[in-house]
Coordinates of C-alpha atoms in Angstrom, one line a residue:
X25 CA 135.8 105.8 109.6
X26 CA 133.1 104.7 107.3
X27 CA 131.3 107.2 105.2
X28 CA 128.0 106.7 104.3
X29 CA 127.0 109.1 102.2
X30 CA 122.8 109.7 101.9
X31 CA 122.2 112.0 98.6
X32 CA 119.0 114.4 99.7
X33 CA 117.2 116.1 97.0
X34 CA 113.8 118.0 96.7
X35 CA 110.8 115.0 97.8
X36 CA 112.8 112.4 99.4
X37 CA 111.5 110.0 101.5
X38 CA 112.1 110.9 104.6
X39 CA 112.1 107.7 106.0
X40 CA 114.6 105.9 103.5
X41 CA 116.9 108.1 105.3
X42 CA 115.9 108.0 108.6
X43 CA 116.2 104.5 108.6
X44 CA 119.3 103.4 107.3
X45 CA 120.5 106.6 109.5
X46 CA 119.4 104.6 112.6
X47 CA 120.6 101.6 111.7
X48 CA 124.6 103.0 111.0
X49 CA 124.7 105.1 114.5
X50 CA 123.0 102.5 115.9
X51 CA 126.0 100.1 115.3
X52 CA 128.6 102.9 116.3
X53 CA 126.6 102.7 119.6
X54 CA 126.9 98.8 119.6
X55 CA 130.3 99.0 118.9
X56 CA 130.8 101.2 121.7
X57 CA 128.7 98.9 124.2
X58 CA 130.8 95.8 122.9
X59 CA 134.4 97.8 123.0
X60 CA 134.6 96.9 119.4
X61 CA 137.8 98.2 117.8
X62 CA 136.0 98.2 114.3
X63 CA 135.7 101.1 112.0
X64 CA 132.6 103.1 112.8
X65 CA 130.6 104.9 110.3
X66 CA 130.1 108.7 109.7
X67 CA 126.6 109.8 108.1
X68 CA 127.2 112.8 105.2
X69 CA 123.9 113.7 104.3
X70 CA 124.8 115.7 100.6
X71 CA 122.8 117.9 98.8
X72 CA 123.9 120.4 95.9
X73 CA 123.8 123.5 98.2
X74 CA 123.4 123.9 102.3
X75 CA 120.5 124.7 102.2
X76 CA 117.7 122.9 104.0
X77 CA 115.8 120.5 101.8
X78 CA 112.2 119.3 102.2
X79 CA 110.8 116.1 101.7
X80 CA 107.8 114.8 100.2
X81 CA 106.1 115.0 103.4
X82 CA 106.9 118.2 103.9
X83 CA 109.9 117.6 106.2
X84 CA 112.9 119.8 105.8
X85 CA 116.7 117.9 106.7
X86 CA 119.3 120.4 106.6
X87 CA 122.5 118.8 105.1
X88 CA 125.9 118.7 106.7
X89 CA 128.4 118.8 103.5
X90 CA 127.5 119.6 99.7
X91 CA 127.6 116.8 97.1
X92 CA 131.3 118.3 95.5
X93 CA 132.7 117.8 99.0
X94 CA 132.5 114.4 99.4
X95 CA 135.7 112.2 99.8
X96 CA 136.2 108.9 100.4
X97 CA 133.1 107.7 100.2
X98 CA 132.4 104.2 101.5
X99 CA 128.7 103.2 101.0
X100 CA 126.2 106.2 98.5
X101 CA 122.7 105.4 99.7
X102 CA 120.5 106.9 97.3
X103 CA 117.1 107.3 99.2
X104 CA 113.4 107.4 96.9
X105 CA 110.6 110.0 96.4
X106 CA 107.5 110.7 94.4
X107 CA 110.2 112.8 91.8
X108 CA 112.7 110.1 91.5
X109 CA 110.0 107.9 88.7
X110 CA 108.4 111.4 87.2
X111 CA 110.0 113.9 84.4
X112 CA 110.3 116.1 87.9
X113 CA 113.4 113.9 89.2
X114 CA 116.5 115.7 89.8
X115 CA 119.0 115.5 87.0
X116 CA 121.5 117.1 88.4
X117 CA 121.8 114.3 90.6
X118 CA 121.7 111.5 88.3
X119 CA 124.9 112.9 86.4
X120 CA 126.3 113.6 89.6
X121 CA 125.8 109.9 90.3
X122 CA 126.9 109.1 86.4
X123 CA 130.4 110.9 87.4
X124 CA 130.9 110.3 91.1
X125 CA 129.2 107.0 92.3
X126 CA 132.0 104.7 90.7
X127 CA 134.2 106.0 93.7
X128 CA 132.4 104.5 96.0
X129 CA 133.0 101.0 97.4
X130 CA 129.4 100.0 97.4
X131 CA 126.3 101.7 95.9
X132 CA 123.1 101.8 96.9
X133 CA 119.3 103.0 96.8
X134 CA 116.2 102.6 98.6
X135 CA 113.1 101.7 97.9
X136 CA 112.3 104.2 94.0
X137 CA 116.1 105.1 94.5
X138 CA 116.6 103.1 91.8
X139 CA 114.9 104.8 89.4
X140 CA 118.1 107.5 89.7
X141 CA 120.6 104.8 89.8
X142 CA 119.2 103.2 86.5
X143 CA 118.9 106.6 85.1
X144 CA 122.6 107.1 86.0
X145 CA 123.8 104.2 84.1
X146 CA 124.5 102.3 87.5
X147 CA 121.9 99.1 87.3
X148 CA 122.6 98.2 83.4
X149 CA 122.7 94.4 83.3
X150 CA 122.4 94.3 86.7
X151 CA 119.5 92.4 89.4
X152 CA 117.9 95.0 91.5
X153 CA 114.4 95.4 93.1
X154 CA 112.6 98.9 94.3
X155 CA 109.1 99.5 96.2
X156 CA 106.7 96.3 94.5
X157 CA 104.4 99.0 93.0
X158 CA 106.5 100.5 90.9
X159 CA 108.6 97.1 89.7
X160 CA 106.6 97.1 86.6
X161 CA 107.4 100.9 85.7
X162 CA 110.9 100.5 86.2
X163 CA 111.5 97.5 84.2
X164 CA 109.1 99.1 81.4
X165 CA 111.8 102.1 81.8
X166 CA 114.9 100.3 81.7
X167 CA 114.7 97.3 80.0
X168 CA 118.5 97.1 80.0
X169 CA 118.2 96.1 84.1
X170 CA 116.6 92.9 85.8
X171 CA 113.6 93.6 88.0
X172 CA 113.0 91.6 90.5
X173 CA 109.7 92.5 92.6
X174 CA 109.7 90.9 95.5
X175 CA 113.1 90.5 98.0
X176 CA 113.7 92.9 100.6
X177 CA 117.0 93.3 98.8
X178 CA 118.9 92.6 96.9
X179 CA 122.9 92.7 96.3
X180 CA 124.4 92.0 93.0
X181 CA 128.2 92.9 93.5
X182 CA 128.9 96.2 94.9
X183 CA 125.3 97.2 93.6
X184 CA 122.4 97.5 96.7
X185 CA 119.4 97.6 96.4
X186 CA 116.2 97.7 98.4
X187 CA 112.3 97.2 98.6
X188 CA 110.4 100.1 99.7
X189 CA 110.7 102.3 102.4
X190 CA 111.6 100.7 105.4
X191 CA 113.3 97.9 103.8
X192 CA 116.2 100.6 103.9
X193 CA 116.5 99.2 107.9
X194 CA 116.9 95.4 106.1
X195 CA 119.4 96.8 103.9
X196 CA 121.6 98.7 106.2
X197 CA 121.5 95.9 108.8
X198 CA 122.8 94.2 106.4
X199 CA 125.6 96.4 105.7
X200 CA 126.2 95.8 109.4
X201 CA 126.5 92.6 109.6
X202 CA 129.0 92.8 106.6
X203 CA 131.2 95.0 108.0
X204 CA 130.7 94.8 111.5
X205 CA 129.3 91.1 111.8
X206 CA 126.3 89.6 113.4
X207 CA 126.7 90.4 116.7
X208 CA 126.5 94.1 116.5
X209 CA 124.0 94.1 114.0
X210 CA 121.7 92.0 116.2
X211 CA 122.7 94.4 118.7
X212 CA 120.8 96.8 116.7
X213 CA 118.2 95.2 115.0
X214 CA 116.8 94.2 119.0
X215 CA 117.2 98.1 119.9
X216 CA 115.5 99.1 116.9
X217 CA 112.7 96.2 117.4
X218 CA 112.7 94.6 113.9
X219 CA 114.0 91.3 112.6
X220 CA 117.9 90.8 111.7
X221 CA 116.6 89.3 108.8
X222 CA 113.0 89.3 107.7
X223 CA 111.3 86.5 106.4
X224 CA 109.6 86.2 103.2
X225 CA 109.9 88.9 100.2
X226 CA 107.4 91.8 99.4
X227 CA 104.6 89.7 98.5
X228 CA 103.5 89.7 101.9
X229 CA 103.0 93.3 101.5
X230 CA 101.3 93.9 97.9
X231 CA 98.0 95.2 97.0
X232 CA 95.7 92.4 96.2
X233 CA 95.5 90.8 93.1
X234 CA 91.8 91.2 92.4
X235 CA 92.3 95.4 92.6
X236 CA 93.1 95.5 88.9
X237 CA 90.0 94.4 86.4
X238 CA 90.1 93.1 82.7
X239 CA 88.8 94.9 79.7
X240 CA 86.7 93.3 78.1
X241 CA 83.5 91.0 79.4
X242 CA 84.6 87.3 79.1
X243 CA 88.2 87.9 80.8
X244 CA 86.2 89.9 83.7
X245 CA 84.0 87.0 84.0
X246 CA 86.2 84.5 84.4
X247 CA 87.8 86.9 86.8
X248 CA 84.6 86.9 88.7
X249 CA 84.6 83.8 88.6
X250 CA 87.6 82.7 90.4
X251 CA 87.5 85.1 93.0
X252 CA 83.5 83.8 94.0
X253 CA 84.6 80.3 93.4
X254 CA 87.7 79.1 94.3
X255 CA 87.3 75.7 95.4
X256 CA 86.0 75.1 92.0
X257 CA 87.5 74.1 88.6
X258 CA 89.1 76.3 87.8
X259 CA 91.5 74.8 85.1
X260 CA 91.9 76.5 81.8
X261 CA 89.5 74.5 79.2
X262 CA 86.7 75.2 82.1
X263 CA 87.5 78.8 82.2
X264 CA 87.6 79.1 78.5
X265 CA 84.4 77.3 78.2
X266 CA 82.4 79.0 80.6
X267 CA 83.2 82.5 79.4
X268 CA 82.5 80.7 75.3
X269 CA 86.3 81.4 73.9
X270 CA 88.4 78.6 72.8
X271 CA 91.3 77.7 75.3
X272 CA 93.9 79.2 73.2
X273 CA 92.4 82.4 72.5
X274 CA 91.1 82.3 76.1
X275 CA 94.8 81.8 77.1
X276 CA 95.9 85.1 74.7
X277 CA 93.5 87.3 76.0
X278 CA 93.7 87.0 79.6
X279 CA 97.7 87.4 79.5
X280 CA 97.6 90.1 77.6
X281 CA 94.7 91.8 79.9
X282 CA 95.6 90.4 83.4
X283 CA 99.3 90.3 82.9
X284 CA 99.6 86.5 83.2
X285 CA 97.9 83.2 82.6
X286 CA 94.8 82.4 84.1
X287 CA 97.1 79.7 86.1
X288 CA 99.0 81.6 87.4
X289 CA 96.0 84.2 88.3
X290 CA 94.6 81.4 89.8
X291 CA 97.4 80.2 92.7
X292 CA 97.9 83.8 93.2
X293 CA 94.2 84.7 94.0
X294 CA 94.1 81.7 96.0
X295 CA 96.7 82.0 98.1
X296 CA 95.6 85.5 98.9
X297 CA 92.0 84.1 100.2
X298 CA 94.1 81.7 102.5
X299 CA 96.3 84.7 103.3
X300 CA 93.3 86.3 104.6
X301 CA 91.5 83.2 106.4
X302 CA 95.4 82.9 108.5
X303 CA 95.4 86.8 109.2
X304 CA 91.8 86.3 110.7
X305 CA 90.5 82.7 111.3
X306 CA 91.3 79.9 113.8
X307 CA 90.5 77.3 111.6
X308 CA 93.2 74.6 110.4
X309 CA 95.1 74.0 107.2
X310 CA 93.0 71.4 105.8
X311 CA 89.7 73.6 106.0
X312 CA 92.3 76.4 104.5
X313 CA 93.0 73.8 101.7
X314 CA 89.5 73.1 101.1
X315 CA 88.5 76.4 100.6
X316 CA 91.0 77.5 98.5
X317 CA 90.4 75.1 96.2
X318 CA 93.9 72.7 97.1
X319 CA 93.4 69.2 97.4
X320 CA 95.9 68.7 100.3
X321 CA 97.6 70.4 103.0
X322 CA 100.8 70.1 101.2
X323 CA 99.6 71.2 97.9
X324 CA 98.4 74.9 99.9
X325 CA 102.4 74.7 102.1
X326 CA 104.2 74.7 98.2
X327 CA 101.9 77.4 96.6
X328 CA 101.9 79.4 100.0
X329 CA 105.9 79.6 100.5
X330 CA 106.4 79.5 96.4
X331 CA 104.3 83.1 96.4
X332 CA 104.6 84.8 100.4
X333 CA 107.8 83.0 101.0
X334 CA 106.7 81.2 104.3
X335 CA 105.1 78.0 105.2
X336 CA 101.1 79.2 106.3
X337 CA 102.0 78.1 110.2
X338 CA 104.8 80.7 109.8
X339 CA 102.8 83.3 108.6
X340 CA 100.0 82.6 111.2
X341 CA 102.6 83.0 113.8
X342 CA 104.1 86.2 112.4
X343 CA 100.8 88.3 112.1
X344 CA 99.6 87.0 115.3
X345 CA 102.9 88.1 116.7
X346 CA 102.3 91.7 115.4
X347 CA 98.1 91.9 116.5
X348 CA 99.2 91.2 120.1
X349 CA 101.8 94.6 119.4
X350 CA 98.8 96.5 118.4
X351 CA 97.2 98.6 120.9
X352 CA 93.4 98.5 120.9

C-alpha cells in the first residue's frame, strides 16, 4: 500500500486536494478493472488535530489521521492556499515538514505549496515551479531555489512540484504512470476527461502582458506603441527614437520598469495578439504573420511554440476542441 499523505491546514485549496485525491483512487479503481497486482495507494489526509479544517473557500475536510501519526509515508503532497505566501502561513507545518518530510520517498506541493516546502528547507538548490502569478514572489523569497514559471511540473529528483491548482491532476497522473505505468494512468486520465499529458506549459494560461504599465511617460509610450502597432518597427533604435531616449538608456529603463527588454516585450505582446486572432478568427497563418508584425509563417511557428509551447495549428485545434465542450 501506498501512502499518500495530503497535509491540510487552515485555507487550503480545496481543489489541490481534491484533485490529486481523484487521480490516486482513481488508479486503485483502474487497477481493479485491469486485475493489476500492483500496490494501491491509501489517501491520509493529516492535519495537527481531528478536527475539521476549512479551506479558503469556505469548505471544511475533516481529516482521517493527525500529522504525528503518520508512518511510512510514500508520496507528502503539500497542497497551496492564500496563507501559504502571507506572514499568516502555518508554521507549525513548515517545521513539521523541516523534521518529517525527509521520510518520505517523494515530496511534493501543488500549485503555492511550495512556498511551505521552500520555507521548510526542502527546494534549496533545487528546480521547482508554483501557480505563474506568484513565480516572481517566490523566487524574490527564496533566492536560494530555481523558479521556473511556466511547466505543468516539474520533478527534480524526489522533489515534485506543480503549476497551479489543477495541475495537481498533471502531477499525480504522473505519479501514476511512475508507479503504476501508462496504462492505468490513461485509464484514469479518460475517466477523469483530461489529457495524460498536457501540452504546452503555463503560458497558455497567464494574464496578458499589456495588464502591467510603466512608470514613467517614454517607457508607457513605447508601450503604447507596440500594442497599437505591431506590424510596425518595432526594433530597439526605433523605439528609443520615437519615445527621444538614446537606445542604451532606452534599453535601461524599460527593463528595469517592464521587467525585460523591449525585445523580448515585443515577441511576447505579439504572440499574444496572434493568440487571440487563433482563439477567435478563421483566418490563416500568413494573415496571422502579417499582423503580428512576422515576416513569415515560420518566423510566427518559432516565436509561437518558443513562448505557448505549441505550433499555432496546435493551439487552434486545442481551443476549438474545448469551445465545442462549452455549453451555450
Amino acid at each position: 500500500m501506498r501512502v499518500v499523505a495530503i497535509p491540510l491546514f487552515e485555507g487550503f485549496q480545496p481543489l489541490d486536494v481534491a484533485g490529486p485525491h481523484e487521480v490516486f483512487i482513481g488508479a486503485n479503481s483502474a487497477m481493479d478493472q485491469l486485475e493489476h497486482r500492483g500496490a494501491r495507494y491509501k489517501i491520509a489526509l493529516a492535519a495537527s488535530s481531528e478536527e475539521a479544517v476549512t479551506s479558503e473557500s469556505g469548505m471544511s475536510v475533516l481529516p482521517t489521521c493527525t500529522l504525528d501519526s503518520l508512518v511510512d509515508v510514500d508520496t507528502l503532497l503539500v497542497p497551496g492556499g492564500q496563507t501559504t505566501r502571507t506572514s499568516a502561513r502555518d508554521e507549525e507545518l513548515i517545521e513539521w515538514l523541516r523534521s518529517h518530510a525527509s521520510n518520505a520517498t517523494r515530496i511534493s506541493s501543488v500549485c503555492t505549496g511550495t512556498f511551505l516546502l521552500a520555507a521548510a528547507g526542502l527546494c534549496t538548490g533545487r528546480r521547482v515551479t508554483t501557480h505563474w502569478a506568484y513565480a516572481a514572489r517566490l523566487a524574490v523569497m527564496h533566492p536560494d531555489v530555481s523558479v521556473d514559471p511556466d511547466p505543468i511540473f516539474i520533478r527534480d529528483g524526489e522533489l515534485w512540484t506543480s503549476a497551479g491548482v489543477t495541475a495537481g491532476i498533471d502531477l499525480a497522473l504522473a505519479m501514476v504512470e511512475e508507479d503504476c505505468g501508462s496504462s492505468i494512468a490513461q485509464l484514469v486520465a479518460r475517466h477523469l476527461v483530461v489529457y495524460l499529458r498536457r501540452p504546452g506549459g503555463q503560458s497558455q494560461f497567464g494574464t496578458p502582458v499589456w495588464s502591467s504599465s510603466a512608470e514613467s511617460q517614454p517607457i508607457r509610450e513605447a508601450c503604447d506603441l507596440i500594442h497599437s502597432s505591431p506590424d510596425g518597427d518595432l526594433s530597439v533604435a526605433q523605439l528609443a527614437t520615437t519615445v527621444g531616449l538614446s537606445e542604451r538608456h532606452f534599453t535601461r529603463r524599460f527593463r528595469a520598469e517592464v521587467g525585460e527588454s523591449p525585445a523580448r516585450y515585443v515577441d511576447r505582446v505579439r504572440v499574444e495578439i496572434a493568440r487571440s486572432i487563433l482563439e477567435t478568427e478563421s483566418v490563416g497563418l500568413e494573415a496571422i504573420a502579417r499582423r503580428c508584425g512576422y515576416h513569415t509563417t515560420e518566423s510566427l511557428r518559432r516565436a509561437f511554440h518558443r513562448r505557448i509551447g505549441l505550433s499555432p495549428g496546435a493551439y487552434r485545434r486545442q481551443t476549438s476542441a474545448v469551445r465545442e465542450r462549452v455549453p451555450t
